[in-house]
Amino acid sequence: MNGYAGITNWIGRRYAFANGRRTSFAPNRRSSWSSKTVSPIQQTYILKRNIKTIGREDESDIALEAELENNAEELPGRVLAYLGGAANIKSITNCITRVRAKVCDRSVVDLDSYKEIGAKAVVTPGSDNVQLVYGSASEKIANTIKHMIAGGMGTAASVKPAGYQAFAEGRLIAINEVTDEVFSQKTMGDGYAIIPKNGRVVSPVDGKIDSIFPTKHAFGIVASDGKEIILHMGLDTVELDGDGFEIKVSAGDTVSAGQEIAVMDLERIQELGKDTVIIQVFTNIDDRIVKAETGQMVKAGEKIAVTME
């Protein structure tokens, strides 16, 4: 029953076992229904349809609530970024199942990426409404976002939706064209690549440099909307032990899309027998397919159209 050990009697008795814990069907308890307010027919309908009433949340609801307890602002901050930042918010409310936002410009909301911010679904009724389904965590997320906005957090300067820019000048290619099976077969995740025309490498997103590989050939970047990116410079360049690479940032730095983060000495890397292709991989988008307008020449810092399905 979707994470529940079982309901001992869903019509007449007063107890259920939710995730191994006994839960009373006493009146006015937030964690369950009452036999005085819910009829046996209603109980049967709720259980047969598996409707997630309060006290019957999925394991994912419980995990979300635990995440909010451990880091009260991280997830709501990502939700706010997803919605376009504080400047894009007209109002934030919630119901029992979802966070409800009215936005100034829905075109800046990343409607394809709701799974990356932990939402089960996104609903967009009307031209300025965005509803994110979070189950029992909705109230806490909405309230935290209100406090963040009231406190001046989530402004354009501190949290912005991720857009994607070309990380180098050159020809944009599909990841399956990369001549390394780990990348071309999407073992690490989907993405795209650029065959560079020169050695200047920039950040593809607003975000944070999470890690820099000791041999200087790869970055881990966390985008402002929570997407995790690996930017890998060259193939088998780990064997060069940093020869041919100059790093311009440090781990922990906040970066803007288009900001220079590295310089590759393309001639030196080629002299040492290595391919200079640069690959961007999204590592936390599950099985979603990344689509970019490949085959074109791009400039470093130029916005590129990327969709995820």
mmCIF file of C-alpha atoms in Angstrom:
data_model
loop_
_atom_site.group_PDB
_atom_site.id
_atom_site.type_symbol
_atom_site.label_atom_id
_atom_site.label_comp_id
_atom_site.label_asym_id
_atom_site.label_seq_id
_atom_site.Cartn_x
_atom_site.Cartn_y
_atom_site.Cartn_z
ATOM 1 C CA MET A 1 0.000 0.000 0.000
ATOM 2 C CA ASN A 2 2.639 2.513 -1.090
ATOM 3 C CA GLY A 3 4.845 2.327 1.983
ATOM 4 C CA TYR A 4 2.192 1.449 4.515
ATOM 5 C CA ALA A 5 2.490 -1.823 6.367
ATOM 6 C CA GLY A 6 -1.254 -2.267 6.129
ATOM 7 C CA ILE A 7 -4.546 -1.098 7.522
ATOM 8 C CA THR A 8 -5.962 -3.625 9.929
ATOM 9 C CA ASN A 9 -9.588 -2.734 9.347
ATOM 10 C CA TRP A 10 -10.619 0.102 7.055
ATOM 11 C CA ILE A 11 -14.294 0.300 8.023
ATOM 12 C CA GLY A 12 -15.038 -0.198 11.697
ATOM 13 C CA ARG A 13 -11.930 -0.367 13.868
ATOM 14 C CA ARG A 14 -10.050 2.469 15.480
ATOM 15 C CA TYR A 15 -6.427 1.736 14.621
ATOM 16 C CA ALA A 16 -4.149 1.525 11.600
ATOM 17 C CA PHE A 17 -0.484 0.767 11.196
ATOM 18 C CA ALA A 18 1.177 3.502 9.175
ATOM 19 C CA ASN A 19 4.866 2.768 8.573
ATOM 20 C CA GLY A 20 4.872 0.444 11.585
ATOM 21 C CA ARG A 21 3.266 2.956 13.934
ATOM 22 C CA ARG A 22 -0.239 2.568 15.359
ATOM 23 C CA THR A 23 -2.409 5.529 14.462
ATOM 24 C CA SER A 24 -5.732 6.229 16.174
ATOM 25 C CA PHE A 25 -8.842 7.161 14.244
ATOM 26 C CA ALA A 26 -9.874 9.393 17.166
ATOM 27 C CA PRO A 27 -11.959 12.521 16.477
ATOM 28 C CA ASN A 28 -10.131 15.769 15.649
ATOM 29 C CA ARG A 29 -6.745 14.115 15.266
ATOM 30 C CA ARG A 30 -4.754 15.773 12.469
ATOM 31 C CA SER A 31 -3.024 12.492 11.697
ATOM 32 C CA SER A 32 -6.113 10.499 10.729
ATOM 33 C CA TRP A 33 -9.802 10.482 9.999
ATOM 34 C CA SER A 34 -12.519 10.018 12.596
ATOM 35 C CA SER A 35 -15.252 7.405 12.420
ATOM 36 C CA LYS A 36 -17.595 10.201 13.508
ATOM 37 C CA THR A 37 -16.746 12.391 10.507
ATOM 38 C CA VAL A 38 -15.956 9.836 7.775
ATOM 39 C CA SER A 39 -18.507 7.195 6.911
ATOM 40 C CA PRO A 40 -17.625 3.576 6.128
ATOM 41 C CA ILE A 41 -18.496 4.243 2.472
ATOM 42 C CA GLN A 42 -16.124 7.224 2.395
ATOM 43 C CA GLN A 43 -13.406 5.184 4.076
ATOM 44 C CA THR A 44 -13.832 2.430 1.505
ATOM 45 C CA TYR A 45 -13.626 4.933 -1.362
ATOM 46 C CA ILE A 46 -10.547 6.642 0.067
ATOM 47 C CA LEU A 47 -8.696 3.373 0.553
ATOM 48 C CA LYS A 48 -9.697 1.681 -2.687
ATOM 49 C CA ARG A 49 -8.703 4.808 -4.652
ATOM 50 C CA ASN A 50 -5.613 5.207 -2.460
ATOM 51 C CA ILE A 51 -6.359 8.883 -1.840
ATOM 52 C CA LYS A 52 -3.630 10.428 0.317
ATOM 53 C CA THR A 53 -5.598 11.911 3.189
ATOM 54 C CA ILE A 54 -3.685 13.408 6.128
ATOM 55 C CA GLY A 55 -1.986 10.648 8.069
ATOM 56 C CA ARG A 56 -1.803 8.413 4.962
ATOM 57 C CA GLU A 57 1.087 10.086 3.133
ATOM 58 C CA ASP A 58 3.524 8.214 0.893
ATOM 59 C CA GLU A 59 7.094 7.509 1.958
ATOM 60 C CA SER A 60 8.078 10.392 -0.350
ATOM 61 C CA ASP A 61 5.935 12.785 1.722
ATOM 62 C CA ILE A 62 7.685 11.622 4.882
ATOM 63 C CA ALA A 63 11.098 12.003 3.212
ATOM 64 C CA LEU A 64 10.242 15.563 2.165
ATOM 65 C CA GLU A 65 9.202 16.460 5.694
ATOM 66 C CA ALA A 66 12.469 14.998 7.017
ATOM 67 C CA GLU A 67 14.430 17.065 4.484
ATOM 68 C CA LEU A 68 12.611 20.198 5.609
ATOM 69 C CA GLU A 69 13.410 19.399 9.242
ATOM 70 C CA ASN A 70 17.102 18.922 8.464
ATOM 71 C CA ASN A 71 17.505 21.979 6.239
ATOM 72 C CA ALA A 72 14.518 24.282 6.516
ATOM 73 C CA GLU A 73 15.415 26.677 3.693
ATOM 74 C CA GLU A 74 17.255 24.597 1.074
ATOM 75 C CA LEU A 75 14.248 22.969 -0.607
ATOM 76 C CA PRO A 76 11.967 26.035 -0.384
ATOM 77 C CA GLY A 77 14.863 28.078 -1.810
ATOM 78 C CA ARG A 78 15.078 25.734 -4.783
ATOM 79 C CA VAL A 79 11.310 25.947 -5.256
ATOM 80 C CA LEU A 80 11.538 29.731 -5.216
ATOM 81 C CA ALA A 81 14.338 29.624 -7.802
ATOM 82 C CA TYR A 82 12.246 27.271 -9.947
ATOM 83 C CA LEU A 83 9.414 29.824 -9.838
ATOM 84 C CA GLY A 84 11.688 32.582 -11.098
ATOM 85 C CA GLY A 85 12.810 34.137 -7.812
ATOM 86 C CA ALA A 86 11.047 36.520 -5.465
ATOM 87 C CA ALA A 87 10.673 39.207 -8.130
ATOM 88 C CA ASN A 88 8.465 36.853 -10.133
ATOM 89 C CA ILE A 89 6.057 36.069 -7.270
ATOM 90 C CA LYS A 90 2.675 37.771 -6.897
ATOM 91 C CA SER A 91 1.485 35.510 -4.101
ATOM 92 C CA ILE A 92 2.190 32.149 -2.440
ATOM 93 C CA THR A 93 -0.505 30.057 -0.772
ATOM 94 C CA ASN A 94 -1.073 26.383 -0.175
ATOM 95 C CA CYS A 95 -3.764 23.771 0.223
ATOM 96 C CA ILE A 96 -3.445 20.292 1.692
ATOM 97 C CA THR A 97 -1.744 18.864 -1.415
ATOM 98 C CA ARG A 98 0.117 21.638 -3.174
ATOM 99 C CA VAL A 99 2.003 24.916 -3.138
ATOM 100 C CA ARG A 100 0.052 27.498 -5.150
ATOM 101 C CA ALA A 101 1.921 30.403 -6.731
ATOM 102 C CA LYS A 102 0.736 33.322 -8.795
ATOM 103 C CA VAL A 103 3.623 34.567 -10.924
ATOM 104 C CA CYS A 104 4.331 37.690 -12.941
ATOM 105 C CA ASP A 105 5.854 35.846 -15.905
ATOM 106 C CA ARG A 106 5.236 32.129 -16.276
ATOM 107 C CA SER A 107 7.705 31.879 -19.160
ATOM 108 C CA VAL A 108 10.628 32.059 -16.701
ATOM 109 C CA VAL A 109 9.299 29.127 -14.638
ATOM 110 C CA ASP A 110 11.166 25.917 -15.489
ATOM 111 C CA LEU A 111 8.031 23.811 -15.947
ATOM 112 C CA ASP A 112 9.953 20.764 -17.184
ATOM 113 C CA SER A 113 12.124 20.361 -14.093
ATOM 114 C CA TYR A 114 9.670 19.918 -11.214
ATOM 115 C CA LYS A 115 11.035 16.466 -10.351
ATOM 116 C CA GLU A 116 14.428 17.977 -9.575
ATOM 117 C CA ILE A 117 12.839 20.060 -6.807
ATOM 118 C CA GLY A 118 11.031 17.064 -5.323
ATOM 119 C CA ALA A 119 7.529 17.833 -6.604
ATOM 120 C CA LYS A 120 5.277 14.987 -7.709
ATOM 121 C CA ALA A 121 3.535 17.042 -10.384
ATOM 122 C CA VAL A 122 3.054 20.583 -11.656
ATOM 123 C CA VAL A 123 -0.329 22.048 -12.631
ATOM 124 C CA THR A 124 -0.693 25.318 -14.556
ATOM 125 C CA PRO A 125 -4.314 26.545 -14.571
ATOM 126 C CA GLY A 126 -4.695 30.001 -16.102
ATOM 127 C CA SER A 127 -1.918 32.231 -17.403
ATOM 128 C CA ASP A 128 -0.236 33.156 -14.120
ATOM 129 C CA ASN A 129 -0.791 30.150 -11.844
ATOM 130 C CA VAL A 130 1.689 27.416 -10.987
ATOM 131 C CA GLN A 131 0.726 24.642 -8.571
ATOM 132 C CA LEU A 132 3.398 22.259 -7.268
ATOM 133 C CA VAL A 133 2.185 19.016 -5.706
ATOM 134 C CA TYR A 134 4.105 18.304 -2.485
ATOM 135 C CA GLY A 135 1.492 16.514 -0.397
ATOM 136 C CA SER A 136 1.761 17.069 3.341
ATOM 137 C CA ALA A 137 4.951 19.155 2.987
ATOM 138 C CA SER A 138 3.131 21.873 1.011
ATOM 139 C CA GLU A 139 2.215 24.052 3.980
ATOM 140 C CA LYS A 140 5.739 24.177 5.377
ATOM 141 C CA ILE A 141 7.270 24.902 1.966
ATOM 142 C CA ALA A 142 4.803 27.715 1.240
ATOM 143 C CA ASN A 143 5.258 29.309 4.657
ATOM 144 C CA THR A 144 9.053 29.167 4.398
ATOM 145 C CA ILE A 145 8.972 30.810 0.973
ATOM 146 C CA LYS A 146 6.807 33.620 2.396
ATOM 147 C CA HIS A 147 9.343 34.193 5.185
ATOM 148 C CA MET A 148 12.236 34.120 2.701
ATOM 149 C CA ILE A 149 10.578 36.754 0.509
ATOM 150 C CA ALA A 150 9.647 38.904 3.514
ATOM 151 C CA GLY A 151 13.245 38.730 4.720
ATOM 152 C CA GLY A 152 14.679 39.817 1.384
ATOM 153 C CA MET A 153 15.921 36.359 0.397
ATOM 154 C CA GLY A 154 15.243 34.878 -3.016
ATOM 155 C CA THR A 155 15.856 38.174 -4.789
ATOM 156 C CA ALA A 156 17.392 38.224 -8.240
ATOM 157 C CA ALA A 157 20.806 38.677 -6.629
ATOM 158 C CA SER A 158 20.606 35.611 -4.389
ATOM 159 C CA VAL A 159 18.555 33.000 -6.200
ATOM 160 C CA LYS A 160 17.737 32.807 -9.877
ATOM 161 C CA PRO A 161 16.303 30.166 -12.171
ATOM 162 C CA ALA A 162 18.928 28.292 -14.111
ATOM 163 C CA GLY A 163 19.287 29.130 -17.782
ATOM 164 C CA TYR A 164 21.860 27.390 -19.968
ATOM 165 C CA GLN A 165 24.683 29.083 -21.806
ATOM 166 C CA ALA A 166 27.346 27.675 -24.076
ATOM 167 C CA PHE A 167 30.384 26.848 -21.938
ATOM 168 C CA ALA A 168 32.833 27.351 -24.823
ATOM 169 C CA GLU A 169 33.019 28.680 -28.368
ATOM 170 C CA GLY A 170 32.730 25.946 -30.952
ATOM 171 C CA ARG A 171 30.357 23.395 -32.462
ATOM 172 C CA LEU A 172 27.552 22.085 -30.236
ATOM 173 C CA ILE A 173 27.104 18.323 -30.639
ATOM 174 C CA ALA A 174 24.880 15.616 -29.196
ATOM 175 C CA ILE A 175 26.377 13.621 -26.357
ATOM 176 C CA ASN A 176 26.073 10.384 -28.350
ATOM 177 C CA GLU A 177 28.618 11.831 -30.817
ATOM 178 C CA VAL A 178 31.317 11.900 -28.139
ATOM 179 C CA THR A 179 33.896 9.181 -28.828
ATOM 180 C CA ASP A 180 33.881 7.789 -25.306
ATOM 181 C CA GLU A 181 31.295 5.181 -24.360
ATOM 182 C CA VAL A 182 30.900 6.417 -20.784
ATOM 183 C CA PHE A 183 29.548 9.698 -22.166
ATOM 184 C CA SER A 184 27.960 8.587 -25.444
ATOM 185 C CA GLN A 185 25.948 5.842 -23.714
ATOM 186 C CA LYS A 186 24.894 8.330 -21.008
ATOM 187 C CA THR A 187 26.290 6.220 -18.200
ATOM 188 C CA MET A 188 26.743 9.297 -16.021
ATOM 189 C CA GLY A 189 23.696 11.135 -17.350
ATOM 190 C CA ASP A 190 22.407 12.972 -20.393
ATOM 191 C CA GLY A 191 23.742 16.235 -21.760
ATOM 192 C CA TYR A 192 25.609 17.641 -24.759
ATOM 193 C CA ALA A 193 29.128 18.641 -25.790
ATOM 194 C CA ILE A 194 31.108 21.328 -27.605
ATOM 195 C CA ILE A 195 34.101 20.836 -29.877
ATOM 196 C CA PRO A 196 36.001 23.978 -28.809
ATOM 197 C CA LYS A 197 37.388 26.566 -31.216
ATOM 198 C CA ASN A 198 39.509 28.144 -28.481
ATOM 199 C CA GLY A 199 40.436 27.275 -24.900
ATOM 200 C CA ARG A 200 38.227 29.663 -22.925
ATOM 201 C CA VAL A 201 35.733 27.763 -20.728
ATOM 202 C CA VAL A 202 32.857 29.490 -18.889
ATOM 203 C CA SER A 203 30.198 28.386 -16.455
ATOM 204 C CA PRO A 204 27.047 27.225 -18.266
ATOM 205 C CA VAL A 205 24.790 28.279 -15.359
ATOM 206 C CA ASP A 206 24.373 30.504 -12.345
ATOM 207 C CA GLY A 207 25.369 28.345 -9.412
ATOM 208 C CA LYS A 208 28.202 27.112 -7.254
ATOM 209 C CA ILE A 209 31.462 25.290 -7.984
ATOM 210 C CA ASP A 210 30.908 22.177 -5.927
ATOM 211 C CA SER A 211 34.194 20.461 -6.767
ATOM 212 C CA ILE A 212 37.267 20.644 -8.991
ATOM 213 C CA PHE A 213 38.998 17.410 -9.897
ATOM 214 C CA PRO A 214 42.656 17.392 -8.697
ATOM 215 C CA THR A 215 43.906 16.945 -12.258
ATOM 216 C CA LYS A 216 42.038 20.126 -13.286
ATOM 217 C CA HIS A 217 40.131 18.543 -16.164
ATOM 218 C CA ALA A 218 36.615 18.488 -14.636
ATOM 219 C CA PHE A 219 34.222 20.524 -12.518
ATOM 220 C CA GLY A 220 31.184 19.638 -10.445
ATOM 221 C CA ILE A 221 28.688 22.515 -10.553
ATOM 222 C CA VAL A 222 25.382 22.853 -8.701
ATOM 223 C CA ALA A 223 23.026 25.147 -10.637
ATOM 224 C CA SER A 224 20.812 27.664 -8.848
ATOM 225 C CA ASP A 225 17.785 25.416 -9.415
ATOM 226 C CA GLY A 226 19.514 22.371 -7.884
ATOM 227 C CA LYS A 227 20.594 20.564 -11.037
ATOM 228 C CA GLU A 228 23.965 18.896 -10.645
ATOM 229 C CA ILE A 229 26.345 19.227 -13.580
ATOM 230 C CA ILE A 230 29.677 17.706 -14.494
ATOM 231 C CA LEU A 231 31.730 19.765 -16.953
ATOM 232 C CA HIS A 232 34.428 17.487 -18.340
ATOM 233 C CA MET A 233 37.239 19.025 -20.434
ATOM 234 C CA GLY A 234 38.687 16.589 -22.951
ATOM 235 C CA LEU A 235 38.759 12.793 -23.115
ATOM 236 C CA ASP A 236 41.157 10.780 -20.964
ATOM 237 C CA THR A 237 42.683 14.100 -19.875
ATOM 238 C CA VAL A 238 42.883 12.806 -16.313
ATOM 239 C CA GLU A 239 46.130 11.203 -17.534
ATOM 240 C CA LEU A 240 47.665 14.660 -18.156
ATOM 241 C CA ASP A 241 47.717 15.452 -14.415
ATOM 242 C CA GLY A 242 46.720 19.072 -15.006
ATOM 243 C CA ASP A 243 49.073 19.752 -17.937
ATOM 244 C CA GLY A 244 47.253 22.045 -20.379
ATOM 245 C CA PHE A 245 44.666 23.378 -17.908
ATOM 246 C CA GLU A 246 44.472 26.643 -15.973
ATOM 247 C CA ILE A 247 41.690 26.901 -13.390
ATOM 248 C CA LYS A 248 40.222 30.343 -12.694
ATOM 249 C CA VAL A 249 37.927 29.559 -9.746
ATOM 250 C CA SER A 250 37.991 27.621 -6.493
ATOM 251 C CA ALA A 251 35.690 24.979 -5.030
ATOM 252 C CA GLY A 252 32.885 26.709 -3.125
ATOM 253 C CA ASP A 253 32.853 29.793 -5.366
ATOM 254 C CA THR A 254 29.530 31.194 -6.533
ATOM 255 C CA VAL A 255 29.595 31.729 -10.295
ATOM 256 C CA SER A 256 27.434 33.406 -12.901
ATOM 257 C CA ALA A 257 26.564 31.934 -16.275
ATOM 258 C CA GLY A 258 29.224 33.076 -18.742
ATOM 259 C CA GLN A 259 31.896 33.618 -16.072
ATOM 260 C CA GLU A 260 35.312 32.275 -17.044
ATOM 261 C CA ILE A 261 36.224 29.241 -14.966
ATOM 262 C CA ALA A 262 39.105 27.655 -16.909
ATOM 263 C CA VAL A 263 41.440 27.993 -19.868
ATOM 264 C CA MET A 264 42.475 24.964 -21.914
ATOM 265 C CA ASP A 265 45.705 24.973 -23.935
ATOM 266 C CA LEU A 266 44.188 23.173 -26.888
ATOM 267 C CA GLU A 267 47.457 22.816 -28.799
ATOM 268 C CA ARG A 268 49.240 21.334 -25.796
ATOM 269 C CA ILE A 269 46.413 18.898 -25.047
ATOM 270 C CA GLN A 270 46.347 17.769 -28.684
ATOM 271 C CA GLU A 271 50.144 17.421 -28.709
ATOM 272 C CA LEU A 272 49.754 15.042 -25.793
ATOM 273 C CA GLY A 273 47.340 12.958 -27.880
ATOM 274 C CA LYS A 274 44.035 13.846 -26.233
ATOM 275 C CA ASP A 275 40.675 14.874 -27.664
ATOM 276 C CA THR A 276 39.701 18.386 -26.536
ATOM 277 C CA VAL A 277 35.891 17.978 -26.672
ATOM 278 C CA ILE A 278 34.113 19.454 -23.618
ATOM 279 C CA ILE A 279 31.082 17.605 -22.223
ATOM 280 C CA GLN A 280 28.282 18.849 -19.974
ATOM 281 C CA VAL A 281 26.380 16.102 -18.143
ATOM 282 C CA PHE A 282 23.340 16.456 -15.871
ATOM 283 C CA THR A 283 23.713 13.849 -13.145
ATOM 284 C CA ASN A 284 20.475 14.188 -11.128
ATOM 285 C CA ILE A 285 17.672 14.286 -13.694
ATOM 286 C CA ASP A 286 16.785 10.565 -13.504
ATOM 287 C CA ASP A 287 15.918 9.189 -16.949
ATOM 288 C CA ARG A 288 14.883 12.447 -18.547
ATOM 289 C CA ILE A 289 16.140 13.156 -22.068
ATOM 290 C CA VAL A 290 18.106 16.346 -22.686
ATOM 291 C CA LYS A 291 17.560 18.040 -26.035
ATOM 292 C CA ALA A 292 19.660 20.904 -27.380
ATOM 293 C CA GLU A 293 19.913 22.523 -30.805
ATOM 294 C CA THR A 294 23.032 20.630 -31.813
ATOM 295 C CA GLY A 295 25.042 21.012 -35.008
ATOM 296 C CA GLN A 296 25.348 24.791 -34.699
ATOM 297 C CA MET A 297 28.313 27.010 -33.919
ATOM 298 C CA VAL A 298 28.003 28.771 -30.559
ATOM 299 C CA LYS A 299 29.954 31.409 -28.664
ATOM 300 C CA ALA A 300 30.990 31.123 -25.014
ATOM 301 C CA GLY A 301 28.266 32.634 -22.834
ATOM 302 C CA GLU A 302 25.659 32.514 -25.592
ATOM 303 C CA LYS A 303 22.244 31.298 -24.462
ATOM 304 C CA ILE A 304 21.336 27.906 -25.876
ATOM 305 C CA ALA A 305 17.916 26.283 -26.056
ATOM 306 C CA VAL A 306 17.773 23.217 -23.810
ATOM 307 C CA THR A 307 14.701 21.136 -22.971
ATOM 308 C CA MET A 308 14.281 18.072 -20.775
ATOM 309 C CA GLU A 309 11.609 15.450 -21.381
#
